[in-house]
Short mmCIF file of C-alpha atoms (C1' of nucleotides) in Angstrom, two decimals:
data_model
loop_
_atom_site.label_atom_id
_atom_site.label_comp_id
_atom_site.label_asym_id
_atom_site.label_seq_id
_atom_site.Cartn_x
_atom_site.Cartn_y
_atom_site.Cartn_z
CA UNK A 1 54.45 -39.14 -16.70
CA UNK A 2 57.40 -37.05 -15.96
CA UNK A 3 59.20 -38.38 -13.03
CA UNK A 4 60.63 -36.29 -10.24
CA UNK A 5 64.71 -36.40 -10.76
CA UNK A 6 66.20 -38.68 -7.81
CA UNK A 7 69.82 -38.25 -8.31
CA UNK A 8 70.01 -38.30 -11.98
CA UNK A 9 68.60 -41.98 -13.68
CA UNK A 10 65.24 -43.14 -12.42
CA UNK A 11 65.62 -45.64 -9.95
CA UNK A 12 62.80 -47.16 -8.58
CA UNK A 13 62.69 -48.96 -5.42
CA UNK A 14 61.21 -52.29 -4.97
CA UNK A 15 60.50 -55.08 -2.03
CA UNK A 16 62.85 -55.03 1.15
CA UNK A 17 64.71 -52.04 0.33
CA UNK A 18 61.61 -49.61 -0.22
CA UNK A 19 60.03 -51.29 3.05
CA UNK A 20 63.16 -50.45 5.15
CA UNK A 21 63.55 -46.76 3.34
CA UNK A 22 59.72 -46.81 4.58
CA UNK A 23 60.14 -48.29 8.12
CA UNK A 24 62.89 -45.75 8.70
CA UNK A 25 60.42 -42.97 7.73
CA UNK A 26 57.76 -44.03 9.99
CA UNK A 27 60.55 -44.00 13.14
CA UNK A 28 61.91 -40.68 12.01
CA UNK A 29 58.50 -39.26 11.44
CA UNK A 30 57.09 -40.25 14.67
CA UNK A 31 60.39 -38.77 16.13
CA UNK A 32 59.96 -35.64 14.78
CA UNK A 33 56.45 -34.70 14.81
CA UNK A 34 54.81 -37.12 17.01
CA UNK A 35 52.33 -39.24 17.29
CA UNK A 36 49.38 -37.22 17.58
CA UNK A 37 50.98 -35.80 13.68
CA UNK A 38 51.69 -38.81 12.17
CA UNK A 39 50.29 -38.85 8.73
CA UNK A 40 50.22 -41.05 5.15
CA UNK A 41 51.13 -38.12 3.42
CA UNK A 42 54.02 -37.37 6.04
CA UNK A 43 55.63 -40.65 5.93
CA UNK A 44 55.54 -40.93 2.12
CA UNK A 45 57.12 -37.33 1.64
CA UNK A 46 59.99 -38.61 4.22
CA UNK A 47 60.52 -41.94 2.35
CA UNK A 48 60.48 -40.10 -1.15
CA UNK A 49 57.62 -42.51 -2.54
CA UNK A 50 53.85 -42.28 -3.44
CA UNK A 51 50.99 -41.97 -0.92
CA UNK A 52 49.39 -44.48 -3.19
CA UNK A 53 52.40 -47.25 -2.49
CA UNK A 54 51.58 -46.73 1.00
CA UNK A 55 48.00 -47.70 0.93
CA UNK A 56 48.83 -50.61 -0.88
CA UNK A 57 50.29 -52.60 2.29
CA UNK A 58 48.98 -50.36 5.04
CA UNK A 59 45.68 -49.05 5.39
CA UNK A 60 46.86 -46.56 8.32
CA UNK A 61 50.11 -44.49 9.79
CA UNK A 62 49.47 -47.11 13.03
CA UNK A 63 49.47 -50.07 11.16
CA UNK A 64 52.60 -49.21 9.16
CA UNK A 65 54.47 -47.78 12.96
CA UNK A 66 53.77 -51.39 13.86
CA UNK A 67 55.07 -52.95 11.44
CA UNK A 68 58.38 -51.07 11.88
CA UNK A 69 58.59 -51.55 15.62
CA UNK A 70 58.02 -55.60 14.90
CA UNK A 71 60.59 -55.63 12.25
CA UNK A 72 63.10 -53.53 14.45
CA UNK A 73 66.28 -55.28 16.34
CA UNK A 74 65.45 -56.65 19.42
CA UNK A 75 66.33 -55.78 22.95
CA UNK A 76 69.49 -57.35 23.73
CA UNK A 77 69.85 -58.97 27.00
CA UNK A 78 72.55 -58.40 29.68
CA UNK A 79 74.41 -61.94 30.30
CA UNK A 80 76.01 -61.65 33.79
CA UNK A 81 79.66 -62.51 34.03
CA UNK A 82 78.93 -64.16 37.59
CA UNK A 83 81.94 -62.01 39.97
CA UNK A 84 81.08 -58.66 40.19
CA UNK A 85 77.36 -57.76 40.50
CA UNK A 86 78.35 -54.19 41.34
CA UNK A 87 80.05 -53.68 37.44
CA UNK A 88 77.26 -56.22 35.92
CA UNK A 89 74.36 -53.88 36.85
CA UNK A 90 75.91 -50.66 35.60
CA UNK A 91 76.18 -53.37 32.09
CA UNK A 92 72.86 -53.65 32.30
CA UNK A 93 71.58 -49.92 32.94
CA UNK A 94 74.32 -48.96 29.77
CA UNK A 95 72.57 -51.68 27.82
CA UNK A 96 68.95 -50.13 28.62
CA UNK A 97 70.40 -46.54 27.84
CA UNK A 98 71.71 -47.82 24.19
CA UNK A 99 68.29 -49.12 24.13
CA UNK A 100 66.49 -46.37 24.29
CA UNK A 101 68.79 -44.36 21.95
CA UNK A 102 67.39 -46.47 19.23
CA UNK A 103 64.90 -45.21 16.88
CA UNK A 104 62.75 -47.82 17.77
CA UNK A 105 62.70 -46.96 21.35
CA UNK A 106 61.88 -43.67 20.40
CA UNK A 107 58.34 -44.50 18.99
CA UNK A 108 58.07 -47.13 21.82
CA UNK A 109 58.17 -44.29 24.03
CA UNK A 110 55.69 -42.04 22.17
CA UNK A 111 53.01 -45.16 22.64
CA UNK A 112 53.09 -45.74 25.99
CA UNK A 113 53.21 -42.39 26.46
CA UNK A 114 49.69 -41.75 24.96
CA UNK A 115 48.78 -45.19 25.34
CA UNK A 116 45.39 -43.89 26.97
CA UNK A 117 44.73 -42.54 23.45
CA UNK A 118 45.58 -44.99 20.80
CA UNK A 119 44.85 -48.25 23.56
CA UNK A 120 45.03 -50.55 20.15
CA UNK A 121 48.35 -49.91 18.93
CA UNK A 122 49.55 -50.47 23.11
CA UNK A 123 47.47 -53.18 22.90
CA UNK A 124 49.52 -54.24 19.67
CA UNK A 125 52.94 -53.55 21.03
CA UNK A 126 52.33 -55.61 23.91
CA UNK A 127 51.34 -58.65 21.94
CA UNK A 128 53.71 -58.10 18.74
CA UNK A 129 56.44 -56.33 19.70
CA UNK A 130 57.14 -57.02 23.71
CA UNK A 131 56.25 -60.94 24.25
CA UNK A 132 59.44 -61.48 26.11
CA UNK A 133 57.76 -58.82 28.33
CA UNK A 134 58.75 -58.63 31.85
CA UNK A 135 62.23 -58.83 33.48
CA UNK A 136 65.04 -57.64 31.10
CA UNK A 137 68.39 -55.49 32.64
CA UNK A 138 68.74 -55.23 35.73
CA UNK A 139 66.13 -58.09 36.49
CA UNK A 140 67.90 -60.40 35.04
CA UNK A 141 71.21 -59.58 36.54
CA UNK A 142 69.17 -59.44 39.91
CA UNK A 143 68.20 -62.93 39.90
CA UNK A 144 71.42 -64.05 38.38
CA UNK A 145 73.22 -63.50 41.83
CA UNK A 146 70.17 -64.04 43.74
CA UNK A 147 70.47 -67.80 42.52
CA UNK A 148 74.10 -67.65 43.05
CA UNK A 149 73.60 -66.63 46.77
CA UNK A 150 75.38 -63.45 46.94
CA UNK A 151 71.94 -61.70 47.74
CA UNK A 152 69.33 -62.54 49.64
CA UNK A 153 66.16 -63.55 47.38
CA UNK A 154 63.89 -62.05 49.49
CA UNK A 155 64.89 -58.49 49.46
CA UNK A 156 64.07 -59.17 45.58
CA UNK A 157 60.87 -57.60 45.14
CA UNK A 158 59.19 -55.76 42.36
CA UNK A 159 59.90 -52.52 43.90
CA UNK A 160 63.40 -53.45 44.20
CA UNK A 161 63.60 -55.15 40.79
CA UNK A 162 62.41 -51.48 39.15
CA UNK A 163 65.14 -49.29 41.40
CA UNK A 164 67.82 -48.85 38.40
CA UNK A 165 64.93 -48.86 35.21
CA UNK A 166 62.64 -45.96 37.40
CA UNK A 167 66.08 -44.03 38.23
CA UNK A 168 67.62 -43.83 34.38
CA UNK A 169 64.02 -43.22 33.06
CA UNK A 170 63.82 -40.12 35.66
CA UNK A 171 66.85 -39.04 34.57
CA UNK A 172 66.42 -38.87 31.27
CA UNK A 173 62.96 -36.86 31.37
CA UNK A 174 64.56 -34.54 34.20
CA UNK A 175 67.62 -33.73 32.34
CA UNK A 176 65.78 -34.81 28.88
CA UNK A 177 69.39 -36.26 27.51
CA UNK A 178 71.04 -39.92 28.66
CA UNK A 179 72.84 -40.76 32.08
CA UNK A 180 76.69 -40.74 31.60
CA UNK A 181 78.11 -43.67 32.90
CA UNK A 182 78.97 -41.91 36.36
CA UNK A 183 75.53 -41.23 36.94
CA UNK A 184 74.96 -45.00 35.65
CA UNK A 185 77.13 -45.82 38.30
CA UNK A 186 75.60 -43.89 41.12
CA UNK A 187 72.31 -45.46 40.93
CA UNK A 188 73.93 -48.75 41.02
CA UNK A 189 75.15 -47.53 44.21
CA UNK A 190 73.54 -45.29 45.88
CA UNK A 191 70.15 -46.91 45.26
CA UNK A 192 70.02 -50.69 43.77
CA UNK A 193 73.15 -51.86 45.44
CA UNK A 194 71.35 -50.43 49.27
CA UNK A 195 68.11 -51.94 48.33
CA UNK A 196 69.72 -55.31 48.13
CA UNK A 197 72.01 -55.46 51.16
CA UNK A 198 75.28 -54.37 49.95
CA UNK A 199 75.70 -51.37 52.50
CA UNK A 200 77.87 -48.45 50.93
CA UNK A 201 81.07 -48.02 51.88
CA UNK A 202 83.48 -44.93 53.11
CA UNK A 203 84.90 -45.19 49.82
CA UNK A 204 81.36 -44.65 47.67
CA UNK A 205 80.33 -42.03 50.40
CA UNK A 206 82.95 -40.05 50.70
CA UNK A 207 83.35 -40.01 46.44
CA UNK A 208 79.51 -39.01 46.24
CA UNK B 1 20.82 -13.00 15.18
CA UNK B 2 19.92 -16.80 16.49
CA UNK B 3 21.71 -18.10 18.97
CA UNK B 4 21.69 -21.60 19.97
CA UNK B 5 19.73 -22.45 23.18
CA UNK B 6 21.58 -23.55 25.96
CA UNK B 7 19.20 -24.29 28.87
CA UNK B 8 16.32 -22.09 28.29
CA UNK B 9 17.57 -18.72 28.27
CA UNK B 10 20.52 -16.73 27.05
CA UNK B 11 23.06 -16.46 29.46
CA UNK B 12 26.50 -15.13 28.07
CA UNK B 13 29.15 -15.76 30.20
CA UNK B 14 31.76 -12.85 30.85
CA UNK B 15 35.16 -12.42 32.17
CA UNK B 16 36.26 -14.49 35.06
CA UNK B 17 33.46 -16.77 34.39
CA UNK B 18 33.84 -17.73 30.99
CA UNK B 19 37.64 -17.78 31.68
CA UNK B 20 37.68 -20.44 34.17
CA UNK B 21 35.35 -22.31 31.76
CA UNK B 22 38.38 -22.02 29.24
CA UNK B 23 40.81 -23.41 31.13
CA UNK B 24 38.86 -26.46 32.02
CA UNK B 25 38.62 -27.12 28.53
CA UNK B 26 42.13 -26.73 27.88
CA UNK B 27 42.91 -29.25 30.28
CA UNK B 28 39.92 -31.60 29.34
CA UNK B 29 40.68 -31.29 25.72
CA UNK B 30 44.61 -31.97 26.42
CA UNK B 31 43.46 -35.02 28.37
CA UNK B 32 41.26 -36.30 25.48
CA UNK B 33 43.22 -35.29 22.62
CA UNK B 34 46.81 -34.58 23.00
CA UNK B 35 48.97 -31.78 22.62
CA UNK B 36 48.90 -32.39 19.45
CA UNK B 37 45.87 -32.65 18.79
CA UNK B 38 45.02 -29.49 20.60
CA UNK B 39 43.20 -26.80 18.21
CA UNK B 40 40.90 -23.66 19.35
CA UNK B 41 38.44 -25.08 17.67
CA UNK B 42 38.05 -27.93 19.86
CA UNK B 43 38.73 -26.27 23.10
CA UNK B 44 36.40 -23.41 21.83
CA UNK B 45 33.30 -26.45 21.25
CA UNK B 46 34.32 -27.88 24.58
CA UNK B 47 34.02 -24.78 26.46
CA UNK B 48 30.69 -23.90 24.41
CA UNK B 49 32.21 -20.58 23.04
CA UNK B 50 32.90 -18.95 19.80
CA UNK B 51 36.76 -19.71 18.14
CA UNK B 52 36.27 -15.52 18.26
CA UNK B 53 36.27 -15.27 21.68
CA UNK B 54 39.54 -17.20 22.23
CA UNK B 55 41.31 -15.42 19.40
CA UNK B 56 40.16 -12.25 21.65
CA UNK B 57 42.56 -13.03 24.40
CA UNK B 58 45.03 -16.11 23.32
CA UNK B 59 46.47 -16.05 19.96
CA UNK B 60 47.19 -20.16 19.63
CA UNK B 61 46.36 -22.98 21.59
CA UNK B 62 49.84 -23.14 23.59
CA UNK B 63 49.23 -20.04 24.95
CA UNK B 64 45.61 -20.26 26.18
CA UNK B 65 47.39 -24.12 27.82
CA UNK B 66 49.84 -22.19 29.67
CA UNK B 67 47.64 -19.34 31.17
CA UNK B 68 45.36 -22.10 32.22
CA UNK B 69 48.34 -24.28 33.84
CA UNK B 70 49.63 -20.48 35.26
CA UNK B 71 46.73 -20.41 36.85
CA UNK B 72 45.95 -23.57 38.17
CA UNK B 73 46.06 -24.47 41.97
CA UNK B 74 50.11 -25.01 43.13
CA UNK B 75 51.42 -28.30 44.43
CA UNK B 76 50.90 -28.81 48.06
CA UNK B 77 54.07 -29.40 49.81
CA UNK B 78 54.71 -31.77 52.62
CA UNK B 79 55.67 -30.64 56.28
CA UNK B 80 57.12 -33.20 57.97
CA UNK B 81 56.10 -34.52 61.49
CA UNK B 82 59.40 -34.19 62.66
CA UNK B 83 59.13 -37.87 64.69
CA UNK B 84 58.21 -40.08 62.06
CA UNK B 85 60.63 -40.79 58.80
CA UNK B 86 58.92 -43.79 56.91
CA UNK B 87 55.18 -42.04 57.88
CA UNK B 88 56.22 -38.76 56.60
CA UNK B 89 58.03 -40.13 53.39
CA UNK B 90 54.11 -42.11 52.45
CA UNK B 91 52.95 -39.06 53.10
CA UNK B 92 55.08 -37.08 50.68
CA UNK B 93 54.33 -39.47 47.89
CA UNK B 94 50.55 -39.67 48.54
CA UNK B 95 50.63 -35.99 48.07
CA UNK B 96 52.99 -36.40 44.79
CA UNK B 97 50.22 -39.22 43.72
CA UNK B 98 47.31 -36.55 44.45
CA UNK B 99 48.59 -34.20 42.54
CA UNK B 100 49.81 -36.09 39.63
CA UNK B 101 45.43 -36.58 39.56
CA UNK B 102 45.11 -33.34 38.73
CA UNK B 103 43.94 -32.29 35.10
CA UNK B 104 46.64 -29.84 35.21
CA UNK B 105 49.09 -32.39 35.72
CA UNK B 106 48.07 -34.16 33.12
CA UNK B 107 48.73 -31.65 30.99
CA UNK B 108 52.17 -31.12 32.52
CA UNK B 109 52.96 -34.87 31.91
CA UNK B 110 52.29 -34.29 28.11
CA UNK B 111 54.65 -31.20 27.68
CA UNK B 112 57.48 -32.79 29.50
CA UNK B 113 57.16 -36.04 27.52
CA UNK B 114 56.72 -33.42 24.16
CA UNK B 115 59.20 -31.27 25.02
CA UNK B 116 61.86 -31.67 22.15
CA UNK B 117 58.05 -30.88 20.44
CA UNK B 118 57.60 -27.48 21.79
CA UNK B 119 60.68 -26.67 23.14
CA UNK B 120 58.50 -22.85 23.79
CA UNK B 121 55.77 -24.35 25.66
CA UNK B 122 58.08 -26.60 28.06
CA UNK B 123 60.44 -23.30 28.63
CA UNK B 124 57.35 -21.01 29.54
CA UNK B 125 56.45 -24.19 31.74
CA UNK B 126 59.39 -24.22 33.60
CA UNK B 127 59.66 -19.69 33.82
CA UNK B 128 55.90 -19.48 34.53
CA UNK B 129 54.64 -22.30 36.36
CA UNK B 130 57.45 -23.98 38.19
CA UNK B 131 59.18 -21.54 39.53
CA UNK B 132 60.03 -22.97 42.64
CA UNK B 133 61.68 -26.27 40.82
CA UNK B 134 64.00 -28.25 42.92
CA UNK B 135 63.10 -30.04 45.89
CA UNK B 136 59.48 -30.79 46.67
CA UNK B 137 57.92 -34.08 48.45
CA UNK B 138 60.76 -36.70 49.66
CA UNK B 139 63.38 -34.27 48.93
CA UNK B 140 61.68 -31.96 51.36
CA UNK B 141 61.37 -34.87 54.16
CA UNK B 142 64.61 -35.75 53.84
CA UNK B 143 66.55 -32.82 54.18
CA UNK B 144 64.40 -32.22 57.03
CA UNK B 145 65.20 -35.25 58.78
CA UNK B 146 69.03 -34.56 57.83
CA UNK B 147 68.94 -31.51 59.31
CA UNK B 148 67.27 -33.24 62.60
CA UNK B 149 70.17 -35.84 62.63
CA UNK B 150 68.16 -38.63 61.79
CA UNK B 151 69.73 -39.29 58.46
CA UNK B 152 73.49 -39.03 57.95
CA UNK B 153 73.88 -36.11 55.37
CA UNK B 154 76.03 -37.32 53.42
CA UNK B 155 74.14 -40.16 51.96
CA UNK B 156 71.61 -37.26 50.53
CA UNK B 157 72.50 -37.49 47.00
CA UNK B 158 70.83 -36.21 43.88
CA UNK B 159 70.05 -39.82 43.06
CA UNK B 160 69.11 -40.28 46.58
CA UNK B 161 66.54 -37.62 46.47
CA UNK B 162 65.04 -39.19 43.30
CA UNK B 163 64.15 -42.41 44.23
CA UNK B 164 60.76 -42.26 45.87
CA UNK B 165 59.58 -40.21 42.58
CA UNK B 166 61.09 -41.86 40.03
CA UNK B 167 59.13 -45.56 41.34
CA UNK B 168 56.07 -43.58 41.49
CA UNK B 169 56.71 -42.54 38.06
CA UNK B 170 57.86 -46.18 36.76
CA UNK B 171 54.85 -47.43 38.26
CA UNK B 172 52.26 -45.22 36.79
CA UNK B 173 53.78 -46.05 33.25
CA UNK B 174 54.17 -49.44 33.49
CA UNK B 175 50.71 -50.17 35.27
CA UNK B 176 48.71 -47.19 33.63
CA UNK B 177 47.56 -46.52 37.33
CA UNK B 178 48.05 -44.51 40.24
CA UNK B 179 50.06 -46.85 42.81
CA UNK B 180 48.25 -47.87 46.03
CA UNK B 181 49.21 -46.66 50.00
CA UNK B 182 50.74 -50.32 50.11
CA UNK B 183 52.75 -49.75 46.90
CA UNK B 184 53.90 -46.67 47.93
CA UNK B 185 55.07 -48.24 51.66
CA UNK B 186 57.27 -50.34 50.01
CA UNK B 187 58.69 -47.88 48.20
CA UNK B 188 59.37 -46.16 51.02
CA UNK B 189 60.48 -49.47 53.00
CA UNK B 190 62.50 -51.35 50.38
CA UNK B 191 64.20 -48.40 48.27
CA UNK B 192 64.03 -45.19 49.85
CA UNK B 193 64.91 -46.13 53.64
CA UNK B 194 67.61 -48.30 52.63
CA UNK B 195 69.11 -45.91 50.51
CA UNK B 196 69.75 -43.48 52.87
CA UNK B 197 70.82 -45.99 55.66
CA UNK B 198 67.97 -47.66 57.60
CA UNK B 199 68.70 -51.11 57.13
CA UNK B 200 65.21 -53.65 56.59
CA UNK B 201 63.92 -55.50 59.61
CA UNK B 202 62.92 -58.83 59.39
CA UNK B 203 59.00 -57.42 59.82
CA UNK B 204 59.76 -55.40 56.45
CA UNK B 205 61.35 -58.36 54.79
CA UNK B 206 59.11 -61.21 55.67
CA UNK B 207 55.88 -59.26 54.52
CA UNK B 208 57.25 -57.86 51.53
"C1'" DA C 1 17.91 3.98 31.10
"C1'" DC C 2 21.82 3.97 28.31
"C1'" DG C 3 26.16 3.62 26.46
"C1'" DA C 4 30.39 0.86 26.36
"C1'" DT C 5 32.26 -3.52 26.48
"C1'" DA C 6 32.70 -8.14 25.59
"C1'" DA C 7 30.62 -12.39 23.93
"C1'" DG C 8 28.44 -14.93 20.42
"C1'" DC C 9 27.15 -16.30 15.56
"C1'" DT C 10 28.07 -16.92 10.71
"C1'" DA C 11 30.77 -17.14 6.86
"C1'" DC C 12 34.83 -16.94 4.19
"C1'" DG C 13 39.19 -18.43 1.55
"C1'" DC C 14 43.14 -21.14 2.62
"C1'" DG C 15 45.86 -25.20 3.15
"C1'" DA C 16 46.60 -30.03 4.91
"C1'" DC C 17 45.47 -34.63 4.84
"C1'" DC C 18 42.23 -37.96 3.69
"C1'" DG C 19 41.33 -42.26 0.70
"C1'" DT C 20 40.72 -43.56 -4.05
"C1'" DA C 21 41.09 -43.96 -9.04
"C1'" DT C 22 43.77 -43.79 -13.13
"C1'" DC C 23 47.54 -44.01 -15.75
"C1'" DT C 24 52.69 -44.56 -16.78
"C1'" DA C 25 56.78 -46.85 -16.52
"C1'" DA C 26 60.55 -49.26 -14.09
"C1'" DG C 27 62.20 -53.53 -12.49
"C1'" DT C 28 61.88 -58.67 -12.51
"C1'" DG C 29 61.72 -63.42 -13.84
"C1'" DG C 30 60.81 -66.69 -17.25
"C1'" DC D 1 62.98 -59.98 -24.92
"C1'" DC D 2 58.50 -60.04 -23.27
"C1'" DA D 3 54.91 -60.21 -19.86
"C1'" DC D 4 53.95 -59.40 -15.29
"C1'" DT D 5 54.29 -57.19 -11.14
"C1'" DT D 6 54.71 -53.21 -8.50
"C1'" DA D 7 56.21 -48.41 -7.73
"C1'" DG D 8 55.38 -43.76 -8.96
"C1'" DA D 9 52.86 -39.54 -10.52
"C1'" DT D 10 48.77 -37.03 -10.63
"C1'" DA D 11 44.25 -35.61 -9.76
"C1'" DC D 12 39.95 -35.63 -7.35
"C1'" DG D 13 36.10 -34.50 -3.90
"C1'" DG D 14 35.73 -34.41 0.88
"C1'" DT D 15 36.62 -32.90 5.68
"C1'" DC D 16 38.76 -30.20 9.14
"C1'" DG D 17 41.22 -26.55 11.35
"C1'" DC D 18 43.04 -22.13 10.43
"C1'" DG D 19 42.67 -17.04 11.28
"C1'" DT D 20 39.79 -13.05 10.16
"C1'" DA D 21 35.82 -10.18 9.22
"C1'" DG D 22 31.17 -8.64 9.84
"C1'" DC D 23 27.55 -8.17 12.51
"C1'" DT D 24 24.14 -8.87 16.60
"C1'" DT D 25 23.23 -8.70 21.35
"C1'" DA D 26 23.73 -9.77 26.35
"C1'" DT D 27 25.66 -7.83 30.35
"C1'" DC D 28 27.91 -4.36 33.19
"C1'" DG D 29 28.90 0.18 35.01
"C1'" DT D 30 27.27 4.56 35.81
#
DNA sequence: ACGATAAGCTACGCGACCGTATCTAAGTGG
DNA sequence: CCACTTAGATACGGTCGCGTAGCTTATCGT
């Protein structure tokens, strides 16, 4: 049959480069019309191939978003230099914000989001996607200089471990855009920094 | 012609009747399905009326969402003691945590997280519904108590402000429940107080 | 008691997506 | 260079929501 022009030769795709065209048009599909719209039909017109090469390795729109999300880079971690907690946690909240500019993070959000309605691919993100699980950013840091001494380990609770994630994620659906590093940097000290001992200073009040 | 029995008799419902109906199947259906899953013909079988009758007054499914959230009951707001900081800031949150039960809420929650979706819906949100905006629940406590002298003013911050709501938040999303009175004491003890200068007592720390 | 009004029922053509079947042809590896 | 695998095109019947049209009838106001 006559084959749509691509460019001007046929080329066909084939193996890993038609699965990443594909996992990129599952992201940008959930992106852009959600999850509540995301379709075969959607997600084959994005990637430019046939609903029918679809079907052959997924049998649903969730089954293919999860395959995307597994395949997708992972988190990276924060690795505390060890001297300056105060310039290590804003590190760690700029890590989380280039995070969650990802694609990826994107769709992540969608799930959890409407987790309540699709519970199996939550269910599935847990178990494939977020083993690690748990403490990541500012955790990490956290117990870093907990360990070290330079904070008292029992201020460290899970209220106090979630101060800097709650704050950026508050931003971003107040202001719907990402914290600029000044902002970054007033959490770290007007609210983590507080929670864990380190009174502010004249210097941060006055500035703030 | 026939019409389908509902109890025994017929019994049409008619203006402010049928239109609270409505709007509890809005916000049922939103709950259930999504925003974007929301059709008239779902909220119109929900609410046991014909897709006519909606088309009558609302002429998509946004619209008939927003009159219903227009309408629904406003946010209580906290009045502060005057006497007590960390009993008044529980009690602002409990009352952010009671409303965040609500079905409108609910429906709030999904146009905020869908906002890039329908950018329309989340502007008439903000023009129609939240008109007052800004400060409600700790913010409201805490400019109280910095008026009082309790609080030195200047550690008031916008990040300051947003503590006690963005936990709440983090804790609703990451446990996929509302947070308990203890939960929300240690909020209030081991982010929120600090943050604005009350230092932990041992009591706090050793229980915590 | 009797209009006027508003609600309800049915039915329609339209378009989107579903999931599948069938066929063609491009790319690959021996 | 040939055979095999796999992607692509197309078409199908089915379901669902759309928005509208037409008609019937319950309910309200007077």
């Amino acid at each position: 049959m006559a084959e749509q022009v691509r460019g001007r030769g046929p080329e066909r795709r084939r193996g890993e480069v038609l699965l990443r065209a594909v996992h990129e048009a599952v992201l940008a599909e959930v992106a852009e019309v959600g999850l509540g719209q995301l379709t075969m039909e959607g997600i084959a017109r994005r990637a430019a191939t046939a609903k029918t090469s679809l079907y052959r390795r997924w049998s649903n729109p969730q089954d293919l978003l999860l395959d995307a999300l597994h395949d997708a880079h992972p988190v990276e971690e924060p690795s505390p230099s060890g001297d300056d907690l105060r310039a290590d946690l804003i590190t760690a909240l700029t890590l989380l914000v280039e995070w969650l500019t990802s694609p990826a993070a994107n769709a992540v959000k969608a799930i959890m989001t409407e987790r309540r309605r699709y519970p199996d691919l939550a269910e599935a993100l847990y178990e494939r996607v977020f083993d690690p699980r748990g403490g990541t950013f500012t955790h990490t840091v956290l117990r870093h200089y907990a360990e070290q001494g330079t904070i008292d380990s029992r201020l460290l609770t899970p209220i106090v471990f979630q101060i800097g994630e709650a704050l950026v994620f508050k931003l971003l659906v107040d202001l719907d855009r990402f914290p600029t590093h000044d902002e970054l940097a007033a959490i770290v000290d007007q609210a983590i920094l507080p929670a864990v001992g380190v009174p502010r200073d004249a210097a941060t009040v006055a500035e703030a």
